[in-house]
Amino acid sequence: MYAYEKLAKLLRVDKDVIRNIEERLGAETGIKKGAEKIVEENNALIKSHLERLGLNYAPLLAEDVYASLLAKIKSDDQKIFPTIPGYRLNNREGSELIAQALKRVVHAPRGFFLKHDRIEGLLRAEPPPKIMKFLGYRDIDSLLAKEDILEVFSALRFLEGNDWLNGGFFKQYEKLIPADFEQREMIVK
């Protein structure tokens, strides 16, 4: 029961939803106690990451995690940025230098991603008003002709807000089918 409650809290759904999913998937796959295994793996990952930050698993305050994360970012920045000549975070060229450096040291994994033409269809059906206004576009055709579709798509969650996303845009996801996805390397922007 603990696993259902833990996952339900993390995913912000009712624990019965988790239980029903586990029962259906268990019947299909033969895997028993999947929710417990997920929670165990998640707890092990959390413990491992906290240890890398010099923190104990419990008791733990959010402020301590936040301060440790900031210290880690600062430390990593001091190690990484001197190795990237000409980087700047306030312009596209500098950001591209950082992305290129990341590509050299971190192998981008392959995965299943939404096809570009399907992304375009989603944006045409629900044009992002805040992004369009900020960039100065009156219609979606102009935006799609002049802007990088992946940059627009990745900015939706940060710029458009929950009302627009949940009120219309994400509803389109219900109609997605496996053919709308393709296997490719992750793209770093």
Short mmCIF file of N, CA and C in Angstrom, two decimals:
data_model
loop_
_atom_site.label_atom_id
_atom_site.label_comp_id
_atom_site.label_asym_id
_atom_site.label_seq_id
_atom_site.Cartn_x
_atom_site.Cartn_y
_atom_site.Cartn_z
N MET A 1 0.82 -1.20 0.00
CA MET A 1 0.00 0.00 0.00
C MET A 1 0.87 1.26 0.00
N TYR A 2 2.01 1.21 0.71
CA TYR A 2 2.92 2.35 0.78
C TYR A 2 3.37 2.76 -0.62
N ALA A 3 3.70 1.78 -1.45
CA ALA A 3 4.20 2.08 -2.79
C ALA A 3 3.14 2.82 -3.60
N TYR A 4 1.89 2.40 -3.50
CA TYR A 4 0.81 3.07 -4.24
C TYR A 4 0.70 4.53 -3.79
N GLU A 5 0.74 4.74 -2.48
CA GLU A 5 0.61 6.09 -1.94
C GLU A 5 1.78 6.97 -2.35
N LYS A 6 2.98 6.40 -2.29
CA LYS A 6 4.19 7.15 -2.65
C LYS A 6 4.14 7.56 -4.13
N LEU A 7 3.85 6.63 -5.02
CA LEU A 7 3.78 6.94 -6.44
C LEU A 7 2.64 7.89 -6.74
N ALA A 8 1.51 7.69 -6.08
CA ALA A 8 0.35 8.57 -6.29
C ALA A 8 0.69 10.00 -5.90
N LYS A 9 1.41 10.17 -4.81
CA LYS A 9 1.80 11.50 -4.37
C LYS A 9 2.77 12.13 -5.37
N LEU A 10 3.74 11.36 -5.84
CA LEU A 10 4.71 11.88 -6.80
C LEU A 10 4.05 12.28 -8.11
N LEU A 11 3.10 11.46 -8.57
CA LEU A 11 2.45 11.68 -9.86
C LEU A 11 1.18 12.53 -9.76
N ARG A 12 0.78 12.82 -8.52
CA ARG A 12 -0.42 13.62 -8.26
C ARG A 12 -1.67 12.98 -8.85
N VAL A 13 -1.80 11.69 -8.56
CA VAL A 13 -2.99 10.94 -8.95
C VAL A 13 -3.49 10.16 -7.75
N ASP A 14 -4.67 9.60 -7.86
CA ASP A 14 -5.23 8.78 -6.80
C ASP A 14 -4.46 7.45 -6.72
N LYS A 15 -4.28 6.94 -5.51
CA LYS A 15 -3.52 5.69 -5.34
C LYS A 15 -4.20 4.51 -6.04
N ASP A 16 -5.51 4.58 -6.20
CA ASP A 16 -6.21 3.50 -6.90
C ASP A 16 -5.84 3.45 -8.38
N VAL A 17 -5.50 4.60 -8.96
CA VAL A 17 -5.05 4.63 -10.35
C VAL A 17 -3.75 3.83 -10.47
N ILE A 18 -2.84 4.04 -9.54
CA ILE A 18 -1.56 3.31 -9.54
C ILE A 18 -1.82 1.82 -9.35
N ARG A 19 -2.67 1.49 -8.41
CA ARG A 19 -2.98 0.08 -8.15
C ARG A 19 -3.57 -0.58 -9.38
N ASN A 20 -4.52 0.10 -10.04
CA ASN A 20 -5.14 -0.47 -11.24
C ASN A 20 -4.13 -0.67 -12.37
N ILE A 21 -3.26 0.31 -12.54
CA ILE A 21 -2.23 0.18 -13.58
C ILE A 21 -1.32 -1.00 -13.28
N GLU A 22 -0.90 -1.11 -12.03
CA GLU A 22 -0.01 -2.21 -11.66
C GLU A 22 -0.71 -3.56 -11.88
N GLU A 23 -1.97 -3.65 -11.54
CA GLU A 23 -2.70 -4.90 -11.73
C GLU A 23 -2.81 -5.26 -13.21
N ARG A 24 -3.16 -4.28 -14.03
CA ARG A 24 -3.29 -4.54 -15.48
C ARG A 24 -1.95 -4.91 -16.10
N LEU A 25 -0.92 -4.14 -15.80
CA LEU A 25 0.40 -4.44 -16.36
C LEU A 25 0.94 -5.76 -15.82
N GLY A 26 0.68 -6.03 -14.55
CA GLY A 26 1.11 -7.30 -13.97
C GLY A 26 0.46 -8.49 -14.65
N ALA A 27 -0.81 -8.35 -14.98
CA ALA A 27 -1.52 -9.43 -15.67
C ALA A 27 -0.95 -9.64 -17.07
N GLU A 28 -0.52 -8.56 -17.73
CA GLU A 28 0.03 -8.65 -19.08
C GLU A 28 1.46 -9.16 -19.09
N THR A 29 2.25 -8.73 -18.11
CA THR A 29 3.69 -9.02 -18.13
C THR A 29 4.13 -10.12 -17.17
N GLY A 30 3.30 -10.41 -16.19
CA GLY A 30 3.69 -11.38 -15.17
C GLY A 30 4.55 -10.79 -14.08
N ILE A 31 4.83 -9.51 -14.14
CA ILE A 31 5.65 -8.84 -13.13
C ILE A 31 4.76 -8.49 -11.94
N LYS A 32 5.19 -8.94 -10.78
CA LYS A 32 4.43 -8.69 -9.55
C LYS A 32 5.14 -7.63 -8.72
N LYS A 33 4.37 -6.87 -7.97
CA LYS A 33 4.88 -5.83 -7.08
C LYS A 33 5.74 -4.81 -7.83
N GLY A 34 5.30 -4.42 -9.01
CA GLY A 34 6.02 -3.44 -9.82
C GLY A 34 6.13 -2.09 -9.15
N ALA A 35 5.05 -1.66 -8.48
CA ALA A 35 5.07 -0.37 -7.80
C ALA A 35 6.12 -0.36 -6.70
N GLU A 36 6.20 -1.46 -5.95
CA GLU A 36 7.21 -1.55 -4.89
C GLU A 36 8.62 -1.47 -5.45
N LYS A 37 8.84 -2.15 -6.57
CA LYS A 37 10.17 -2.13 -7.19
C LYS A 37 10.52 -0.72 -7.68
N ILE A 38 9.54 -0.03 -8.25
CA ILE A 38 9.78 1.34 -8.72
C ILE A 38 10.14 2.24 -7.55
N VAL A 39 9.41 2.13 -6.44
CA VAL A 39 9.67 2.97 -5.27
C VAL A 39 11.05 2.63 -4.69
N GLU A 40 11.40 1.34 -4.63
CA GLU A 40 12.72 0.95 -4.13
C GLU A 40 13.84 1.53 -4.99
N GLU A 41 13.69 1.42 -6.32
CA GLU A 41 14.70 1.97 -7.23
C GLU A 41 14.78 3.49 -7.09
N ASN A 42 13.63 4.13 -6.98
CA ASN A 42 13.60 5.59 -6.83
C ASN A 42 14.29 6.00 -5.53
N ASN A 43 14.00 5.31 -4.44
CA ASN A 43 14.62 5.62 -3.16
C ASN A 43 16.14 5.43 -3.22
N ALA A 44 16.59 4.38 -3.89
CA ALA A 44 18.03 4.14 -4.03
C ALA A 44 18.69 5.26 -4.83
N LEU A 45 18.02 5.70 -5.91
CA LEU A 45 18.56 6.81 -6.71
C LEU A 45 18.62 8.10 -5.89
N ILE A 46 17.58 8.37 -5.14
CA ILE A 46 17.55 9.58 -4.30
C ILE A 46 18.68 9.52 -3.29
N LYS A 47 18.83 8.39 -2.63
CA LYS A 47 19.89 8.24 -1.63
C LYS A 47 21.26 8.45 -2.26
N SER A 48 21.48 7.86 -3.42
CA SER A 48 22.76 7.99 -4.12
C SER A 48 23.05 9.45 -4.47
N HIS A 49 22.05 10.14 -5.01
CA HIS A 49 22.25 11.54 -5.40
C HIS A 49 22.46 12.43 -4.18
N LEU A 50 21.74 12.17 -3.12
CA LEU A 50 21.94 12.96 -1.90
C LEU A 50 23.33 12.75 -1.33
N GLU A 51 23.81 11.51 -1.36
CA GLU A 51 25.16 11.23 -0.88
C GLU A 51 26.19 11.98 -1.70
N ARG A 52 25.98 12.06 -3.02
CA ARG A 52 26.91 12.81 -3.87
C ARG A 52 26.90 14.29 -3.53
N LEU A 53 25.82 14.77 -2.96
CA LEU A 53 25.73 16.16 -2.52
C LEU A 53 26.19 16.34 -1.08
N GLY A 54 26.59 15.22 -0.44
CA GLY A 54 27.04 15.29 0.95
C GLY A 54 25.90 15.36 1.94
N LEU A 55 24.73 14.85 1.58
CA LEU A 55 23.55 14.91 2.44
C LEU A 55 23.12 13.51 2.85
N ASN A 56 22.48 13.44 4.02
CA ASN A 56 21.88 12.18 4.47
C ASN A 56 20.48 12.07 3.92
N TYR A 57 19.98 10.83 3.82
CA TYR A 57 18.66 10.60 3.24
C TYR A 57 17.55 11.22 4.07
N ALA A 58 17.63 11.09 5.39
CA ALA A 58 16.57 11.65 6.22
C ALA A 58 17.12 11.90 7.61
N PRO A 59 16.62 12.80 8.39
CA PRO A 59 15.66 13.84 7.99
C PRO A 59 16.35 14.89 7.13
N LEU A 60 15.57 15.52 6.30
CA LEU A 60 16.15 16.41 5.31
C LEU A 60 15.23 17.61 5.08
N LEU A 61 15.82 18.78 5.05
CA LEU A 61 15.06 19.99 4.76
C LEU A 61 15.27 20.41 3.31
N ALA A 62 14.23 20.93 2.70
CA ALA A 62 14.32 21.39 1.31
C ALA A 62 15.41 22.45 1.16
N GLU A 63 15.56 23.29 2.17
CA GLU A 63 16.58 24.35 2.12
C GLU A 63 17.98 23.76 2.01
N ASP A 64 18.21 22.63 2.71
CA ASP A 64 19.52 21.98 2.66
C ASP A 64 19.81 21.42 1.27
N VAL A 65 18.80 20.81 0.67
CA VAL A 65 18.96 20.26 -0.68
C VAL A 65 19.23 21.41 -1.65
N TYR A 66 18.46 22.47 -1.53
CA TYR A 66 18.61 23.62 -2.42
C TYR A 66 20.02 24.22 -2.30
N ALA A 67 20.49 24.42 -1.08
CA ALA A 67 21.82 25.00 -0.87
C ALA A 67 22.90 24.07 -1.42
N SER A 68 22.75 22.78 -1.24
CA SER A 68 23.73 21.82 -1.76
C SER A 68 23.74 21.80 -3.28
N LEU A 69 22.56 21.88 -3.89
CA LEU A 69 22.48 21.92 -5.35
C LEU A 69 23.14 23.18 -5.90
N LEU A 70 22.90 24.31 -5.26
CA LEU A 70 23.53 25.55 -5.72
C LEU A 70 25.05 25.46 -5.60
N ALA A 71 25.53 24.91 -4.49
CA ALA A 71 26.97 24.77 -4.30
C ALA A 71 27.56 23.84 -5.36
N LYS A 72 26.86 22.76 -5.68
CA LYS A 72 27.32 21.81 -6.70
C LYS A 72 27.36 22.48 -8.07
N ILE A 73 26.33 23.23 -8.40
CA ILE A 73 26.29 23.94 -9.69
C ILE A 73 27.45 24.93 -9.78
N LYS A 74 27.68 25.68 -8.71
CA LYS A 74 28.77 26.65 -8.71
C LYS A 74 30.11 25.94 -8.89
N SER A 75 30.31 24.86 -8.17
CA SER A 75 31.55 24.09 -8.29
C SER A 75 31.73 23.54 -9.69
N ASP A 76 30.67 22.97 -10.26
CA ASP A 76 30.75 22.43 -11.62
C ASP A 76 31.00 23.54 -12.64
N ASP A 77 30.34 24.68 -12.47
CA ASP A 77 30.55 25.81 -13.37
C ASP A 77 32.01 26.24 -13.37
N GLN A 78 32.60 26.30 -12.19
CA GLN A 78 34.00 26.73 -12.08
C GLN A 78 34.95 25.74 -12.76
N LYS A 79 34.55 24.49 -12.85
CA LYS A 79 35.37 23.48 -13.53
C LYS A 79 35.12 23.45 -15.03
N ILE A 80 33.88 23.62 -15.43
CA ILE A 80 33.50 23.44 -16.83
C ILE A 80 33.75 24.67 -17.68
N PHE A 81 33.27 25.82 -17.24
CA PHE A 81 33.28 26.99 -18.12
C PHE A 81 34.67 27.45 -18.56
N PRO A 82 35.70 27.35 -17.74
CA PRO A 82 37.03 27.74 -18.25
C PRO A 82 37.51 26.87 -19.42
N THR A 83 36.90 25.71 -19.60
CA THR A 83 37.32 24.84 -20.71
C THR A 83 36.58 25.17 -22.01
N ILE A 84 35.67 26.14 -21.96
CA ILE A 84 34.89 26.51 -23.13
C ILE A 84 35.20 27.97 -23.48
N PRO A 85 36.19 28.18 -24.33
CA PRO A 85 36.55 29.56 -24.67
C PRO A 85 35.41 30.29 -25.39
N GLY A 86 35.15 31.51 -24.95
CA GLY A 86 34.16 32.34 -25.62
C GLY A 86 32.72 32.09 -25.21
N TYR A 87 32.48 31.26 -24.20
CA TYR A 87 31.10 30.99 -23.83
C TYR A 87 30.46 32.23 -23.20
N ARG A 88 29.21 32.40 -23.45
CA ARG A 88 28.39 33.42 -22.80
C ARG A 88 26.99 32.85 -22.70
N LEU A 89 26.35 33.07 -21.57
CA LEU A 89 25.00 32.55 -21.40
C LEU A 89 23.94 33.54 -21.86
N ASN A 90 24.34 34.72 -22.26
CA ASN A 90 23.36 35.74 -22.62
C ASN A 90 23.15 35.88 -24.12
N ASN A 91 23.71 34.96 -24.91
CA ASN A 91 23.44 35.00 -26.34
C ASN A 91 23.46 33.59 -26.93
N ARG A 92 22.89 33.48 -28.10
CA ARG A 92 22.73 32.18 -28.74
C ARG A 92 24.08 31.52 -29.05
N GLU A 93 25.03 32.31 -29.54
CA GLU A 93 26.33 31.76 -29.92
C GLU A 93 27.04 31.15 -28.71
N GLY A 94 27.02 31.86 -27.60
CA GLY A 94 27.66 31.34 -26.39
C GLY A 94 26.98 30.08 -25.89
N SER A 95 25.66 30.07 -25.96
CA SER A 95 24.91 28.88 -25.54
C SER A 95 25.21 27.69 -26.46
N GLU A 96 25.37 27.97 -27.75
CA GLU A 96 25.72 26.91 -28.70
C GLU A 96 27.09 26.32 -28.39
N LEU A 97 28.04 27.16 -27.97
CA LEU A 97 29.36 26.66 -27.58
C LEU A 97 29.26 25.68 -26.42
N ILE A 98 28.41 26.01 -25.46
CA ILE A 98 28.20 25.13 -24.32
C ILE A 98 27.56 23.82 -24.77
N ALA A 99 26.56 23.91 -25.64
CA ALA A 99 25.90 22.70 -26.14
C ALA A 99 26.89 21.83 -26.90
N GLN A 100 27.75 22.44 -27.71
CA GLN A 100 28.75 21.66 -28.46
C GLN A 100 29.73 20.97 -27.52
N ALA A 101 30.13 21.68 -26.46
CA ALA A 101 31.05 21.07 -25.49
C ALA A 101 30.38 19.88 -24.80
N LEU A 102 29.12 20.02 -24.47
CA LEU A 102 28.40 18.91 -23.85
C LEU A 102 28.34 17.70 -24.78
N LYS A 103 28.11 17.95 -26.05
CA LYS A 103 28.04 16.86 -27.03
C LYS A 103 29.36 16.10 -27.11
N ARG A 104 30.47 16.82 -26.90
CA ARG A 104 31.78 16.17 -26.97
C ARG A 104 32.03 15.24 -25.80
N VAL A 105 31.48 15.56 -24.63
CA VAL A 105 31.78 14.76 -23.44
C VAL A 105 30.65 13.84 -22.98
N VAL A 106 29.44 14.11 -23.41
CA VAL A 106 28.29 13.30 -23.00
C VAL A 106 27.64 12.72 -24.24
N HIS A 107 27.59 11.41 -24.31
CA HIS A 107 26.92 10.78 -25.45
C HIS A 107 25.41 10.94 -25.30
N ALA A 108 24.80 11.55 -26.28
CA ALA A 108 23.35 11.75 -26.26
C ALA A 108 22.67 10.40 -26.50
N PRO A 109 21.83 9.98 -25.59
CA PRO A 109 21.17 8.69 -25.76
C PRO A 109 20.11 8.73 -26.86
N ARG A 110 19.83 7.58 -27.41
CA ARG A 110 18.74 7.46 -28.37
C ARG A 110 17.45 7.25 -27.60
N GLY A 111 16.36 7.67 -28.20
CA GLY A 111 15.07 7.50 -27.56
C GLY A 111 13.97 7.67 -28.59
N PHE A 112 12.75 7.55 -28.14
CA PHE A 112 11.59 7.78 -29.01
C PHE A 112 11.11 9.20 -28.77
N PHE A 113 11.07 9.96 -29.85
CA PHE A 113 10.70 11.36 -29.78
C PHE A 113 9.62 11.66 -30.81
N LEU A 114 8.84 12.67 -30.51
CA LEU A 114 7.78 13.10 -31.41
C LEU A 114 8.41 13.58 -32.72
N LYS A 115 7.83 13.16 -33.83
CA LYS A 115 8.33 13.58 -35.14
C LYS A 115 8.10 15.08 -35.32
N HIS A 116 8.99 15.72 -36.06
CA HIS A 116 8.91 17.17 -36.25
C HIS A 116 7.62 17.59 -36.93
N ASP A 117 7.15 16.82 -37.91
CA ASP A 117 5.90 17.21 -38.58
C ASP A 117 4.71 17.10 -37.64
N ARG A 118 4.79 16.19 -36.68
CA ARG A 118 3.70 16.05 -35.70
C ARG A 118 3.73 17.21 -34.72
N ILE A 119 4.95 17.65 -34.33
CA ILE A 119 5.08 18.83 -33.48
C ILE A 119 4.46 20.03 -34.19
N GLU A 120 4.76 20.18 -35.47
CA GLU A 120 4.20 21.28 -36.24
C GLU A 120 2.67 21.22 -36.24
N GLY A 121 2.11 20.03 -36.39
CA GLY A 121 0.66 19.88 -36.37
C GLY A 121 0.06 20.28 -35.03
N LEU A 122 0.72 19.92 -33.95
CA LEU A 122 0.24 20.29 -32.62
C LEU A 122 0.25 21.81 -32.45
N LEU A 123 1.33 22.44 -32.92
CA LEU A 123 1.44 23.90 -32.79
C LEU A 123 0.44 24.61 -33.68
N ARG A 124 0.19 24.07 -34.86
CA ARG A 124 -0.81 24.68 -35.75
C ARG A 124 -2.21 24.60 -35.12
N ALA A 125 -2.50 23.48 -34.48
CA ALA A 125 -3.82 23.29 -33.88
C ALA A 125 -4.03 24.17 -32.65
N GLU A 126 -2.96 24.42 -31.92
CA GLU A 126 -3.02 25.26 -30.70
C GLU A 126 -1.82 26.20 -30.71
N PRO A 127 -1.86 27.28 -31.48
CA PRO A 127 -0.72 28.21 -31.52
C PRO A 127 -0.41 28.78 -30.13
N PRO A 128 0.87 28.86 -29.78
CA PRO A 128 1.26 29.35 -28.45
C PRO A 128 1.22 30.88 -28.37
N PRO A 129 0.20 31.45 -27.73
CA PRO A 129 0.00 32.91 -27.78
C PRO A 129 1.13 33.72 -27.14
N LYS A 130 1.65 33.30 -26.01
CA LYS A 130 2.69 34.09 -25.33
C LYS A 130 3.99 34.09 -26.13
N ILE A 131 4.35 32.94 -26.67
CA ILE A 131 5.58 32.86 -27.47
C ILE A 131 5.42 33.70 -28.73
N MET A 132 4.28 33.59 -29.37
CA MET A 132 4.04 34.36 -30.60
C MET A 132 4.10 35.86 -30.31
N LYS A 133 3.48 36.27 -29.23
CA LYS A 133 3.48 37.69 -28.87
C LYS A 133 4.90 38.16 -28.55
N PHE A 134 5.62 37.38 -27.76
CA PHE A 134 6.98 37.76 -27.38
C PHE A 134 7.89 37.89 -28.60
N LEU A 135 7.75 36.97 -29.55
CA LEU A 135 8.60 36.99 -30.74
C LEU A 135 8.06 37.89 -31.85
N GLY A 136 6.86 38.43 -31.66
CA GLY A 136 6.31 39.38 -32.60
C GLY A 136 5.61 38.77 -33.81
N TYR A 137 5.04 37.58 -33.65
CA TYR A 137 4.34 36.93 -34.77
C TYR A 137 2.83 37.05 -34.58
N ARG A 138 2.14 37.30 -35.70
CA ARG A 138 0.68 37.38 -35.67
C ARG A 138 0.03 36.06 -36.04
N ASP A 139 0.78 35.20 -36.75
CA ASP A 139 0.20 33.92 -37.14
C ASP A 139 1.24 32.81 -37.01
N ILE A 140 0.74 31.62 -36.86
CA ILE A 140 1.60 30.46 -36.61
C ILE A 140 2.46 30.13 -37.83
N ASP A 141 1.98 30.40 -39.04
CA ASP A 141 2.78 30.12 -40.24
C ASP A 141 4.09 30.90 -40.23
N SER A 142 4.03 32.16 -39.85
CA SER A 142 5.23 32.99 -39.81
C SER A 142 6.20 32.47 -38.76
N LEU A 143 5.67 32.12 -37.59
CA LEU A 143 6.53 31.59 -36.54
C LEU A 143 7.22 30.31 -36.99
N LEU A 144 6.46 29.40 -37.57
CA LEU A 144 7.03 28.12 -37.99
C LEU A 144 8.03 28.29 -39.14
N ALA A 145 7.83 29.30 -39.97
CA ALA A 145 8.74 29.52 -41.10
C ALA A 145 10.08 30.10 -40.64
N LYS A 146 10.08 30.84 -39.54
CA LYS A 146 11.29 31.57 -39.16
C LYS A 146 11.97 31.06 -37.89
N GLU A 147 11.30 30.26 -37.09
CA GLU A 147 11.87 29.82 -35.81
C GLU A 147 12.15 28.33 -35.82
N ASP A 148 13.07 27.92 -34.99
CA ASP A 148 13.40 26.51 -34.82
C ASP A 148 12.25 25.84 -34.07
N ILE A 149 11.63 24.87 -34.70
CA ILE A 149 10.43 24.23 -34.13
C ILE A 149 10.73 23.56 -32.79
N LEU A 150 11.92 22.99 -32.64
CA LEU A 150 12.26 22.34 -31.38
C LEU A 150 12.45 23.35 -30.26
N GLU A 151 12.97 24.52 -30.58
CA GLU A 151 13.11 25.57 -29.57
C GLU A 151 11.75 26.07 -29.13
N VAL A 152 10.85 26.25 -30.07
CA VAL A 152 9.49 26.69 -29.73
C VAL A 152 8.80 25.63 -28.88
N PHE A 153 8.90 24.37 -29.30
CA PHE A 153 8.23 23.28 -28.60
C PHE A 153 8.76 23.13 -27.18
N SER A 154 10.08 23.23 -27.02
CA SER A 154 10.65 23.06 -25.68
C SER A 154 10.35 24.25 -24.77
N ALA A 155 10.05 25.41 -25.35
CA ALA A 155 9.75 26.59 -24.54
C ALA A 155 8.30 26.62 -24.04
N LEU A 156 7.44 25.78 -24.59
CA LEU A 156 6.02 25.82 -24.24
C LEU A 156 5.79 25.72 -22.73
N ARG A 157 6.39 24.72 -22.11
CA ARG A 157 6.15 24.48 -20.69
C ARG A 157 6.59 25.65 -19.83
N PHE A 158 7.63 26.35 -20.25
CA PHE A 158 8.17 27.43 -19.44
C PHE A 158 7.47 28.76 -19.67
N LEU A 159 6.95 28.97 -20.87
CA LEU A 159 6.42 30.28 -21.20
C LEU A 159 4.90 30.37 -21.29
N GLU A 160 4.24 29.30 -21.65
CA GLU A 160 2.80 29.40 -21.90
C GLU A 160 1.94 29.26 -20.65
N GLY A 161 2.39 28.56 -19.65
CA GLY A 161 1.62 28.43 -18.43
C GLY A 161 0.68 27.25 -18.43
N ASN A 162 0.32 26.83 -17.24
CA ASN A 162 -0.49 25.62 -17.05
C ASN A 162 -1.89 25.71 -17.64
N ASP A 163 -2.51 26.88 -17.56
CA ASP A 163 -3.88 27.00 -18.08
C ASP A 163 -3.93 26.68 -19.57
N TRP A 164 -3.02 27.26 -20.34
CA TRP A 164 -2.99 27.01 -21.78
C TRP A 164 -2.59 25.56 -22.07
N LEU A 165 -1.56 25.08 -21.37
CA LEU A 165 -1.09 23.71 -21.62
C LEU A 165 -2.18 22.69 -21.30
N ASN A 166 -2.71 22.76 -20.09
CA ASN A 166 -3.69 21.76 -19.65
C ASN A 166 -5.08 22.00 -20.23
N GLY A 167 -5.38 23.25 -20.56
CA GLY A 167 -6.70 23.58 -21.07
C GLY A 167 -6.91 23.22 -22.53
N GLY A 168 -5.85 22.98 -23.26
CA GLY A 168 -6.03 22.66 -24.67
C GLY A 168 -4.89 21.91 -25.31
N PHE A 169 -3.68 22.42 -25.12
CA PHE A 169 -2.56 21.85 -25.85
C PHE A 169 -2.34 20.38 -25.52
N PHE A 170 -2.28 20.02 -24.24
CA PHE A 170 -2.02 18.64 -23.86
C PHE A 170 -3.15 17.69 -24.22
N LYS A 171 -4.35 18.20 -24.41
CA LYS A 171 -5.47 17.34 -24.82
C LYS A 171 -5.20 16.68 -26.16
N GLN A 172 -4.38 17.33 -26.99
CA GLN A 172 -4.02 16.75 -28.29
C GLN A 172 -3.20 15.47 -28.13
N TYR A 173 -2.53 15.32 -27.00
CA TYR A 173 -1.69 14.15 -26.77
C TYR A 173 -2.51 12.86 -26.76
N GLU A 174 -3.79 12.99 -26.42
CA GLU A 174 -4.66 11.82 -26.37
C GLU A 174 -4.81 11.16 -27.74
N LYS A 175 -4.58 11.94 -28.79
CA LYS A 175 -4.75 11.42 -30.16
C LYS A 175 -3.43 10.92 -30.76
N LEU A 176 -2.33 11.06 -30.03
CA LEU A 176 -1.04 10.59 -30.55
C LEU A 176 -1.03 9.08 -30.66
N ILE A 177 -0.37 8.58 -31.69
CA ILE A 177 -0.25 7.14 -31.91
C ILE A 177 1.23 6.81 -32.06
N PRO A 178 1.61 5.54 -31.96
CA PRO A 178 3.03 5.18 -32.07
C PRO A 178 3.70 5.70 -33.34
N ALA A 179 2.97 5.77 -34.44
CA ALA A 179 3.56 6.25 -35.70
C ALA A 179 3.94 7.73 -35.64
N ASP A 180 3.47 8.45 -34.63
CA ASP A 180 3.82 9.87 -34.48
C ASP A 180 5.22 10.06 -33.88
N PHE A 181 5.85 8.96 -33.49
CA PHE A 181 7.16 9.02 -32.85
C PHE A 181 8.20 8.35 -33.73
N GLU A 182 9.46 8.74 -33.49
CA GLU A 182 10.57 8.13 -34.21
C GLU A 182 11.73 7.94 -33.24
N GLN A 183 12.57 6.97 -33.53
CA GLN A 183 13.75 6.76 -32.72
C GLN A 183 14.89 7.58 -33.29
N ARG A 184 15.53 8.38 -32.43
CA ARG A 184 16.67 9.20 -32.85
C ARG A 184 17.45 9.61 -31.61
N GLU A 185 18.61 10.19 -31.86
CA GLU A 185 19.40 10.70 -30.74
C GLU A 185 18.73 11.93 -30.15
N MET A 186 18.95 12.12 -28.86
CA MET A 186 18.47 13.31 -28.19
C MET A 186 19.19 14.51 -28.79
N ILE A 187 18.48 15.61 -28.96
CA ILE A 187 19.06 16.82 -29.52
C ILE A 187 19.28 17.82 -28.39
N VAL A 188 20.49 18.31 -28.26
CA VAL A 188 20.83 19.29 -27.23
C VAL A 188 20.75 20.68 -27.85
N LYS A 189 19.93 21.53 -27.26
CA LYS A 189 19.77 22.90 -27.76
C LYS A 189 20.16 23.87 -26.67
#
